[in-house]
Tab-separated table of C-alpha atoms (C1' of nucleotides) in Angstrom:
chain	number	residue	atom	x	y	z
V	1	UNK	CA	59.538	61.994	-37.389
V	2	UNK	CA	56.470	63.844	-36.832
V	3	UNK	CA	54.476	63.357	-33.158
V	4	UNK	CA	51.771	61.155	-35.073
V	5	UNK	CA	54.624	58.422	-35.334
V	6	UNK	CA	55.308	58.610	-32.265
V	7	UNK	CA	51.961	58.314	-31.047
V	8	UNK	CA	51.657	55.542	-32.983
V	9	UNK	CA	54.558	54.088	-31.081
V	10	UNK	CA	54.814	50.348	-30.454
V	11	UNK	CA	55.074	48.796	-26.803
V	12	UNK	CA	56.625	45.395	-28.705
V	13	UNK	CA	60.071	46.553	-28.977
V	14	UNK	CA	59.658	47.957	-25.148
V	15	UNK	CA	58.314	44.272	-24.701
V	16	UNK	CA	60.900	42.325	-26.239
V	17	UNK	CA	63.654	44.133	-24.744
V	18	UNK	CA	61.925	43.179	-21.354
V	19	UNK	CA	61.958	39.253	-21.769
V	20	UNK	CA	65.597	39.354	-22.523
V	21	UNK	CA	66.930	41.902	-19.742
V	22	UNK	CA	64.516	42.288	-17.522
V	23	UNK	CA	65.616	42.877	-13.509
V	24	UNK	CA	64.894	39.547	-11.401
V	25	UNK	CA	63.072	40.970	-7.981
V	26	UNK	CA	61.738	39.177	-5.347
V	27	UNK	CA	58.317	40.073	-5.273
V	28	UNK	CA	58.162	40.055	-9.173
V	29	UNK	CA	57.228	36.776	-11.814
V	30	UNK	CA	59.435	36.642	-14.662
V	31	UNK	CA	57.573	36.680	-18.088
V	32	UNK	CA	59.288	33.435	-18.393
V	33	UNK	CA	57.221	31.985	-16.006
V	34	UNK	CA	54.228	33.829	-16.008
V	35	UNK	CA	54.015	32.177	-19.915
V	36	UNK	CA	53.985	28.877	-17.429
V	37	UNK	CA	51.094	30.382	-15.920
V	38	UNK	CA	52.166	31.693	-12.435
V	39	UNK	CA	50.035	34.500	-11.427
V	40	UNK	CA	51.762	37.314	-9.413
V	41	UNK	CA	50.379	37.289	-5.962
V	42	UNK	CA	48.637	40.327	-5.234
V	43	UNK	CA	49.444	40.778	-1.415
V	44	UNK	CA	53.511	40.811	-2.821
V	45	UNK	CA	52.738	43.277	-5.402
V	46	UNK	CA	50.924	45.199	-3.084
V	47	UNK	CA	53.808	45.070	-0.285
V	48	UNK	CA	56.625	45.576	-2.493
V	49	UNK	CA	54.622	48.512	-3.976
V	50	UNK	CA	54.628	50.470	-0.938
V	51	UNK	CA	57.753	49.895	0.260
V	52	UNK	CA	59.217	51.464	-3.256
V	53	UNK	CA	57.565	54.522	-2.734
V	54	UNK	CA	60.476	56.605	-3.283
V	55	UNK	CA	62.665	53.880	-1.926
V	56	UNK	CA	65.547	52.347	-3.854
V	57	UNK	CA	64.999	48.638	-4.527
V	58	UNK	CA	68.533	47.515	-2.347
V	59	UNK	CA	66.889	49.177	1.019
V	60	UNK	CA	63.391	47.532	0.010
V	61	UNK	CA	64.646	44.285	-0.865
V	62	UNK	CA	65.299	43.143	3.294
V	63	UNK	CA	62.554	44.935	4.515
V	64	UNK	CA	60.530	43.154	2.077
V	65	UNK	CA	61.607	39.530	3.002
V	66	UNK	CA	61.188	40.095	6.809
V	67	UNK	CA	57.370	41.613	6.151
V	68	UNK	CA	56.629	38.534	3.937
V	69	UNK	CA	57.989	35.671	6.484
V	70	UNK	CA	56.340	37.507	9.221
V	71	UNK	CA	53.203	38.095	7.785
V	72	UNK	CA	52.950	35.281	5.050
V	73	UNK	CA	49.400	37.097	3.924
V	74	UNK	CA	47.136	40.108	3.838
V	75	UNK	CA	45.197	38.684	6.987
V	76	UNK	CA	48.657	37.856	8.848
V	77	UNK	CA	49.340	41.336	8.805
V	78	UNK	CA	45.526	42.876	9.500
V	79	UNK	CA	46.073	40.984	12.699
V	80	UNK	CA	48.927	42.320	13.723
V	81	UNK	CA	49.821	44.712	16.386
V	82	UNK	CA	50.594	47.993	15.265
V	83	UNK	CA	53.672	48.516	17.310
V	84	UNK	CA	54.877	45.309	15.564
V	85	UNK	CA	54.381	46.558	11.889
V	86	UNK	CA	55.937	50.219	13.134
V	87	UNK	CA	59.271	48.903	14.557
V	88	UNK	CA	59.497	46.662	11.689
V	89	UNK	CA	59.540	49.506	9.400
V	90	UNK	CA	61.883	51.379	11.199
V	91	UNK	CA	64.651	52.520	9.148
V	92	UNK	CA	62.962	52.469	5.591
V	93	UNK	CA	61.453	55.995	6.480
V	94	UNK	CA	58.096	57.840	5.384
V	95	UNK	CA	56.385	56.294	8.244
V	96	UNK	CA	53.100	57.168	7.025
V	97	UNK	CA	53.362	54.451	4.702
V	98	UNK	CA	53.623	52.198	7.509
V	99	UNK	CA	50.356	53.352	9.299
V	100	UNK	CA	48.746	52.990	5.939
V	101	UNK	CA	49.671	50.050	5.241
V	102	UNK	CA	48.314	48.224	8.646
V	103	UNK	CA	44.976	50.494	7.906
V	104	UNK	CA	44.690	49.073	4.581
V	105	UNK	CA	45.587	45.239	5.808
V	106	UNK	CA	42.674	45.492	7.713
V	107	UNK	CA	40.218	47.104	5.060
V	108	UNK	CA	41.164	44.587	3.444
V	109	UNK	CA	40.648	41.836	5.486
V	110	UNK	CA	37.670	43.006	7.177
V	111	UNK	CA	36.010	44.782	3.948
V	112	UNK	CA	36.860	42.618	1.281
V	113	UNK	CA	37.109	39.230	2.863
V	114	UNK	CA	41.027	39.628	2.563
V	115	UNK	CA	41.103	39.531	-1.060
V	116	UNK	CA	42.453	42.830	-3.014
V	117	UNK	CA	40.250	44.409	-5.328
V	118	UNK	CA	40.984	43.507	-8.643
V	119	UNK	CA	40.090	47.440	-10.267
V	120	UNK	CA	42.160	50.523	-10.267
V	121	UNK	CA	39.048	52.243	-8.470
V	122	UNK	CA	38.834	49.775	-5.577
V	123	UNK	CA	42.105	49.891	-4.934
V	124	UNK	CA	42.901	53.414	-5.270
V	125	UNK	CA	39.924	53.696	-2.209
V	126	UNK	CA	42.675	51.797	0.179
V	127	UNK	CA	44.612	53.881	2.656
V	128	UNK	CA	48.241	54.421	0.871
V	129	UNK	CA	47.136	53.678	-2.717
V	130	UNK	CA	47.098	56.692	-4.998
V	131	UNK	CA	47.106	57.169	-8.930
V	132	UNK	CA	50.731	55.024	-9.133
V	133	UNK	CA	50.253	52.098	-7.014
V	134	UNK	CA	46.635	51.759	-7.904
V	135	UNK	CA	47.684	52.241	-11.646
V	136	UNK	CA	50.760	49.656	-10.271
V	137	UNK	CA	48.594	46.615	-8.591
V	138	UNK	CA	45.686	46.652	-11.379
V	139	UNK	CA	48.474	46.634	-14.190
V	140	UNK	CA	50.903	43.812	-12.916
V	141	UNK	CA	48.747	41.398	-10.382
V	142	UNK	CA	45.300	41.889	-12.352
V	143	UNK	CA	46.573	42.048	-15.813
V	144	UNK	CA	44.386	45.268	-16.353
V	145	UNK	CA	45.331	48.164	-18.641
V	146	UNK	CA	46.132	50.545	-16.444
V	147	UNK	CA	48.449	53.047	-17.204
V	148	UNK	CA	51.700	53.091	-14.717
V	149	UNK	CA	53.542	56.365	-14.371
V	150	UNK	CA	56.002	56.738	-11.769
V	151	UNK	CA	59.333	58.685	-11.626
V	152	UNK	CA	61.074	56.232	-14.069
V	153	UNK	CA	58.051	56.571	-16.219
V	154	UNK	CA	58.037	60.336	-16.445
V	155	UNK	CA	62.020	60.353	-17.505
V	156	UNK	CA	61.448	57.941	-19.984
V	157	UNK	CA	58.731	59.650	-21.872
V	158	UNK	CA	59.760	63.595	-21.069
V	159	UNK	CA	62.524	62.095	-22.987
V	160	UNK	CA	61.065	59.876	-25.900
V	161	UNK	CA	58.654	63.337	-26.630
V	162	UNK	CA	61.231	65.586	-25.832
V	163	UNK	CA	58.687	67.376	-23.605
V	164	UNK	CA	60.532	71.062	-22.455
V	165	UNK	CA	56.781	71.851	-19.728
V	166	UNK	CA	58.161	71.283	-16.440
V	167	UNK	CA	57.700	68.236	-13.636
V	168	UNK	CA	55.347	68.220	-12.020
V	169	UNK	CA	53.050	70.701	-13.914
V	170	UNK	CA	53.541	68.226	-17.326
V	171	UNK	CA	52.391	65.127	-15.572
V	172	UNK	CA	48.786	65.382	-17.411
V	173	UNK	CA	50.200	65.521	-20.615
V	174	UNK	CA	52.765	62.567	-19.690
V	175	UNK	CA	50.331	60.833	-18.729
V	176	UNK	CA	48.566	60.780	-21.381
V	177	UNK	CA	51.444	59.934	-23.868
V	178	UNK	CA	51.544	56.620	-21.156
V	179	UNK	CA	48.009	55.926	-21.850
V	180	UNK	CA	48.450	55.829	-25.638
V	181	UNK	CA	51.230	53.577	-25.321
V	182	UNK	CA	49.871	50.650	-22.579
V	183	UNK	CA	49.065	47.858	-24.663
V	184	UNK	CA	46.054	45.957	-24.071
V	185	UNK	CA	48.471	42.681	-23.916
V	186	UNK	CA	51.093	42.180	-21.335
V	187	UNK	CA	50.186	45.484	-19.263
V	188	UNK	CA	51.990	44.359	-16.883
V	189	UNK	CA	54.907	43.331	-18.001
V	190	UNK	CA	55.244	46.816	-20.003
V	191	UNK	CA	54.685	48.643	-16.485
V	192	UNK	CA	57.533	47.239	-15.303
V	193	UNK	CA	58.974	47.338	-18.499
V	194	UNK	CA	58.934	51.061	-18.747
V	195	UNK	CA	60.366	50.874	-14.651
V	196	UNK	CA	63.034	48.780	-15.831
V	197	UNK	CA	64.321	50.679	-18.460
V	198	UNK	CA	64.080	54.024	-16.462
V	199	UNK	CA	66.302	52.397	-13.807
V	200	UNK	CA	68.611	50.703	-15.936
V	201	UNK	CA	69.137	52.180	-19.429
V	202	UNK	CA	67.141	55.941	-19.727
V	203	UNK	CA	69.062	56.749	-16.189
V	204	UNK	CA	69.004	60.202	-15.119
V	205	UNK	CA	72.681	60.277	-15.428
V	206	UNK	CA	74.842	58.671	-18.732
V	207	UNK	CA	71.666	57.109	-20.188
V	208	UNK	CA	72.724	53.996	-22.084
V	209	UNK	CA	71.011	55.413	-25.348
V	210	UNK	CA	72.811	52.552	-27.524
V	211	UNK	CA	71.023	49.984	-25.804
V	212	UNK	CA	67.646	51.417	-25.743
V	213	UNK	CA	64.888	49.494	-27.408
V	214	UNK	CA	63.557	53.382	-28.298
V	215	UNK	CA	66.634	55.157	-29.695
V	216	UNK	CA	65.249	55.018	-33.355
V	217	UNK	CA	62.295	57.049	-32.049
V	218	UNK	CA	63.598	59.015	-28.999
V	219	UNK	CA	63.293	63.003	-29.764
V	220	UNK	CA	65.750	63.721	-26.741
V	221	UNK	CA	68.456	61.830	-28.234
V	222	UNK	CA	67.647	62.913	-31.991
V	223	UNK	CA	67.902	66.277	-30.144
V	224	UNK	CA	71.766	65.010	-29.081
V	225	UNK	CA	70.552	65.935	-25.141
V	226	UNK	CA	68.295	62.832	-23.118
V	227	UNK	CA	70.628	64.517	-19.954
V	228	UNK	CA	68.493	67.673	-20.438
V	229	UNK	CA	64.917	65.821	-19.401
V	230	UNK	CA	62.912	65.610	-17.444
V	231	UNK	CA	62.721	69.296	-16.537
V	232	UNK	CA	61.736	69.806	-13.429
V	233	UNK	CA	61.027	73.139	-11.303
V	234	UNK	CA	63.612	74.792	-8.917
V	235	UNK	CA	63.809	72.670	-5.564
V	236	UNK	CA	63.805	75.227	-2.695
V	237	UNK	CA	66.884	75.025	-0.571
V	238	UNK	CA	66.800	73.436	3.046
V	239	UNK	CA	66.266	74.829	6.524
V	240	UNK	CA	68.457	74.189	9.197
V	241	UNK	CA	66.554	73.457	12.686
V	242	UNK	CA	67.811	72.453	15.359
V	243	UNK	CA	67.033	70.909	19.026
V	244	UNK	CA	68.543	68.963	21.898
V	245	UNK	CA	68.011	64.620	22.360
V	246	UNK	CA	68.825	63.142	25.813
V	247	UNK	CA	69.634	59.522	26.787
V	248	UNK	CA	69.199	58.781	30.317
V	249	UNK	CA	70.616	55.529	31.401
V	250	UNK	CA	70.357	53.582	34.600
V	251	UNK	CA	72.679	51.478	36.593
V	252	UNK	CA	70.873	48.439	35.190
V	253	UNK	CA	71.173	49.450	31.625
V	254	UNK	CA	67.919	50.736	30.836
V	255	UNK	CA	67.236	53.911	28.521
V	256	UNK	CA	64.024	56.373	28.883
V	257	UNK	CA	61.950	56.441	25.549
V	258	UNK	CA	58.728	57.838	24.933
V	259	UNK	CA	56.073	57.540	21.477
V	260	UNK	CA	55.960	60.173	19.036
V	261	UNK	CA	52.453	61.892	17.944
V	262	UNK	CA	50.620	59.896	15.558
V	263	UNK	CA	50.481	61.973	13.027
V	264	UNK	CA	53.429	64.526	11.261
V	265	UNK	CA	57.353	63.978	11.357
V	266	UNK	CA	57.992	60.756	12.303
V	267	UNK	CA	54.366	60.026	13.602
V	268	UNK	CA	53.640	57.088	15.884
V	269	UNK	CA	57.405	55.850	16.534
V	270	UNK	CA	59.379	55.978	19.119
V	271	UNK	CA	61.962	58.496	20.578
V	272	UNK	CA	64.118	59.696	23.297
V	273	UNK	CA	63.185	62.840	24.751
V	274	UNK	CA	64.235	65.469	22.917
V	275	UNK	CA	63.381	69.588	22.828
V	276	UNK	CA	61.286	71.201	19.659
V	277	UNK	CA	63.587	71.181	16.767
V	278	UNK	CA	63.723	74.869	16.370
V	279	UNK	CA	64.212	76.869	13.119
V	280	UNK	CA	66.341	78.978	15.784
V	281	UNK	CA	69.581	78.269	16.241
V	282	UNK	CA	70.397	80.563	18.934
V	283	UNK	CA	67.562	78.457	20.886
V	284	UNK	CA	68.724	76.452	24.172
V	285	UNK	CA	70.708	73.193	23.309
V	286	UNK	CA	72.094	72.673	26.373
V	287	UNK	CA	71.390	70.554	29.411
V	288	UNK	CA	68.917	72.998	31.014
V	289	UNK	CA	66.923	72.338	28.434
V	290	UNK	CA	66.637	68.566	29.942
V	291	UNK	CA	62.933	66.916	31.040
V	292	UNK	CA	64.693	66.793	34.610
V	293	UNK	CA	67.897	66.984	36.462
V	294	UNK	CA	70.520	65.030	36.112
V	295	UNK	CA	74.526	64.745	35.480
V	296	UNK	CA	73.797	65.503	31.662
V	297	UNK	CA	76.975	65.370	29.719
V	298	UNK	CA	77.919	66.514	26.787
V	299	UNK	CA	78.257	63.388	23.488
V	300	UNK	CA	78.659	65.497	20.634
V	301	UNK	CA	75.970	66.794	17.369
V	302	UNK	CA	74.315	64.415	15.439
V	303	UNK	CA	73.251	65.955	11.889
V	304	UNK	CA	70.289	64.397	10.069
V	305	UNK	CA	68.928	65.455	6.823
V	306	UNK	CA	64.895	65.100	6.439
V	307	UNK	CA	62.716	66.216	3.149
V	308	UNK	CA	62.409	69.191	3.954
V	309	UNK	CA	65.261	70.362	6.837
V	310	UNK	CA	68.645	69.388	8.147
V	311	UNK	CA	68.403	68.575	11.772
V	312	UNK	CA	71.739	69.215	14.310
V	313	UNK	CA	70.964	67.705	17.563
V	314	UNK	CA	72.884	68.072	20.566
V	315	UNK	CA	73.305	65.134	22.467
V	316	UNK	CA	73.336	64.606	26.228
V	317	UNK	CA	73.560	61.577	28.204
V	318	UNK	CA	72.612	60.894	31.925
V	319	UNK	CA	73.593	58.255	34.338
V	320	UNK	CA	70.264	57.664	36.636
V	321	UNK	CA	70.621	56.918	39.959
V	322	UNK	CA	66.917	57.000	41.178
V	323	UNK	CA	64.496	55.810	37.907
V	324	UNK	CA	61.739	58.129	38.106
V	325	UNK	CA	58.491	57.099	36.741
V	326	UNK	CA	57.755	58.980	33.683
V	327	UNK	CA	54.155	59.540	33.047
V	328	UNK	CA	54.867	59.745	29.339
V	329	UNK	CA	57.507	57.014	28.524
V	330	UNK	CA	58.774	54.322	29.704
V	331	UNK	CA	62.381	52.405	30.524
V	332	UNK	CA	63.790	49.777	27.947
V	333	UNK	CA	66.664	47.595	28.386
V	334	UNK	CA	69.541	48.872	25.566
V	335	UNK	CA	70.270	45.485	25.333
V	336	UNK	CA	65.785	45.181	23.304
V	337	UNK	CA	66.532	48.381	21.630
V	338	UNK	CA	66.716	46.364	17.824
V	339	UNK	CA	63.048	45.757	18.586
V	340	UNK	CA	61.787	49.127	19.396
V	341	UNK	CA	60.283	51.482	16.417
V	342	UNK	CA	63.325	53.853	16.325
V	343	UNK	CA	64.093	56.172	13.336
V	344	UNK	CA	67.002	56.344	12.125
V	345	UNK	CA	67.768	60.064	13.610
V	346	UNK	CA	66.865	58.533	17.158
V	347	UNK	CA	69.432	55.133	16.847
V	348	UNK	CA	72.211	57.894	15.637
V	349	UNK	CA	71.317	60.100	18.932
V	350	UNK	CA	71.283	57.072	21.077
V	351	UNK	CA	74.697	55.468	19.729
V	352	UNK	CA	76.230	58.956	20.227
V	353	UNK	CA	75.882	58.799	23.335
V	354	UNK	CA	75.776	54.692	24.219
V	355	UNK	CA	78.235	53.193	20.934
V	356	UNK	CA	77.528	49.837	21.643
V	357	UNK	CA	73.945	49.892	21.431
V	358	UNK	CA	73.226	48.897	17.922
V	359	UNK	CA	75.424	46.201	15.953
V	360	UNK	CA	76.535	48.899	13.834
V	361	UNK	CA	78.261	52.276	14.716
V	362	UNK	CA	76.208	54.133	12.090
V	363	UNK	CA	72.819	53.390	12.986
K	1	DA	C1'	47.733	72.706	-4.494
K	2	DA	C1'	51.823	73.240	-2.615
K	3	DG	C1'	54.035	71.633	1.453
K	4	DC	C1'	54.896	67.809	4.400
K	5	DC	C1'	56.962	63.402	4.944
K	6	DG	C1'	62.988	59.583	5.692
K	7	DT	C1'	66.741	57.423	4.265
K	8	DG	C1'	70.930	56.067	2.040
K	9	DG	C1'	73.417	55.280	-2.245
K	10	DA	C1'	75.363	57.238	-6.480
K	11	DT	C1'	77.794	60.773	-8.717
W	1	DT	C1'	81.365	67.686	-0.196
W	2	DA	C1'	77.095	68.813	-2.188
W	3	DT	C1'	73.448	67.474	-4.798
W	4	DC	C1'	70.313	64.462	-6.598
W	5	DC	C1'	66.855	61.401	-6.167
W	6	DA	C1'	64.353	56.404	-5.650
W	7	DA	C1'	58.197	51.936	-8.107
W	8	DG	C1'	54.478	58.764	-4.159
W	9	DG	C1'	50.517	59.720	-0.946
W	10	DC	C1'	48.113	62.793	1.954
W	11	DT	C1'	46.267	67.126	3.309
DNA sequence: AAGCCGTGGAT
DNA sequence: TATCCAAGGCT
């Protein structure tokens, strides 16, 4: 099998495969009935595209059906209020995505009379769009022949090329190998088709090689190792920083919160006050470290794990007899915390120190 | 252009 | 338990 065979690979058996096993998804229209004519709705690709930016499909799939009945369309969700979208988000993480995603509701509506541009360009201008979701939204709600590569993408052809150049310096060439096999019919499908098959049969672990619509053409398995790709460089180990969080509650039930900077970690959500989280960790954890005086006891660590550093927080909890007025947060009722935009670190610091205040222990 | 940016499930 | 990593984008 020489590499012009390959590159004269078909996307039909790729195709084929799709109609009988591909994944049924909320936001997606079966190839049975997009034959019947349904047209994907470009707003849902759009949303769902986002949220799976490095997000499993289970922890979309909720998040995604509480966006769409709150915000039926595009415009619904230019005109919301920012705080709104935020705490709605909270929990799926890369928050970023969130801001983005209001900004580009609101190019959208306001810029192009709340209809999506139909071209990989225009939409690749949108705040949140890059090469993949661009690439993404042209191929499966405009039909275009736009050539998808995303993480399932690169492990499926690093292995059907047997490609030894490292992620993410080989993404050029792997790209290209893409390009030469998006067919000019069904783009769309074959997108997802190649997603499909990453997450189901070429898995990163135990790929199901028998099953694979490619195994008479695959170099990785002729080479007896699809495990061994994609190669990717060495990760660099994680940091350990860490800080102090502190929950101040009054007599009538009320916690002090405050809003994170809009920009970096965990921009534009909410917290409670907390220290730096120091790369230190002989740095002061304790309750002299507090934003004022109080009967601060001691609740235990909470240890979170971001991108790019695991976080140990000390946490310290306050009964308040006088509420001052904070100049830079503000007092909410535990009982409305489930509507605030709390990460995930900041509803394990506040049940650490107040278990009943979420439905569930862990979050 | 390499680092920043969350979270939780699978193995 | 530790590691990986999931439909990446921005700066």
């Amino acid at each position: 099998m020489t590499i012009t065979t390959l590159d004269s690979l078909s996307a039909k058996p790729l195709l084929d495969w799709y109609d009988r096993h591909h994944r049924d998804l909320p936001w997606r229209v079966s190839p049975g009935m997009a034959a019947r004519g349904v047209k994907p709705d470009p707003y849902r690709v759009w949303l769902s595209e986002v949220m799976l930016q490095q997000t499993t499909v289970q922890a979309v799939k909720p998040y995604f059906a509480k966006f769409l009945e709150r915000w039926p369309e595009v415009t619904d969700l230019a005109a919301a209020e920012n705080d709104e979208v935020m705490a709605a988000w909270a929990g799926l993480g890369y928050y970023a995505r969130a801001r983005n995603l209001k900004k580009c509701a609101e190019a959208v509506a306001k810029d192009h009379r709340g209809v999506f541009p139909d071209t990989e360009t225009g939409l690749k201008s949108l705040p949140g769009i890059g090469d993949y979701t661009a690439a993404a939204i042209a191929a499966i709600a405009f039909n275009r022949q736009a050539a998808v590569m995303d993480g399932n993408v690169e492990r499926v052809i690093s292995r059907l090329y047997a490609i030894e150049a490292p992620l993410p310096g080989a993404k050029p060439v792997m790209k290209d190998k893409v390009t030469l096999l998006t067919p000019a019919n069904r783009p769309g499908d074959f997108a997802q088709a190649m997603m499909d098959l990453g997450a189901t049969i070429c898995t990163p672990k135990r790929p199901a090689c028998s099953l694979c619509p490619f195994r008479g053409s695959c170099q990785a398995l002729k080479l007896a190792d699809p495990e061994f790709f994609p190669v990717k460089a060495a990760k660099k180990e994680k940091p350990v920083r860490q800080g102090a969080a502190f929950i101040a509650v009054t007599g009538d039930g009320e916690i002090l919160l405050r809003r994170r900077a809009e920009s970096g970690l965990l921009g534009g959500m909410t917290e409670v006050p907390t220290t730096s989280w120091t790369a230190r960790l002989d740095g002061e954890t304790s309750a002299a470290a507090a934003p004022f005086a109080a009967a601060w006891q001691a609740c235990g660590t909470v240890i979170h794990v971001f991108t790019h550093f695991e976080l140990r927080l000390s946490i310290w909890r306050a009964a308040i007899v006088q509420k001052l007025e904070a100049d830079d947060g503000w007092w909410e009722p535990v009982t409305n915390l489930e509507a605030q935009a709390l990460p995930t670190v900041m509803k394990k610091a506040i049940a650490a120190a107040i278990p009943l205040a979420f439905k569930t222990s862990k979050a």
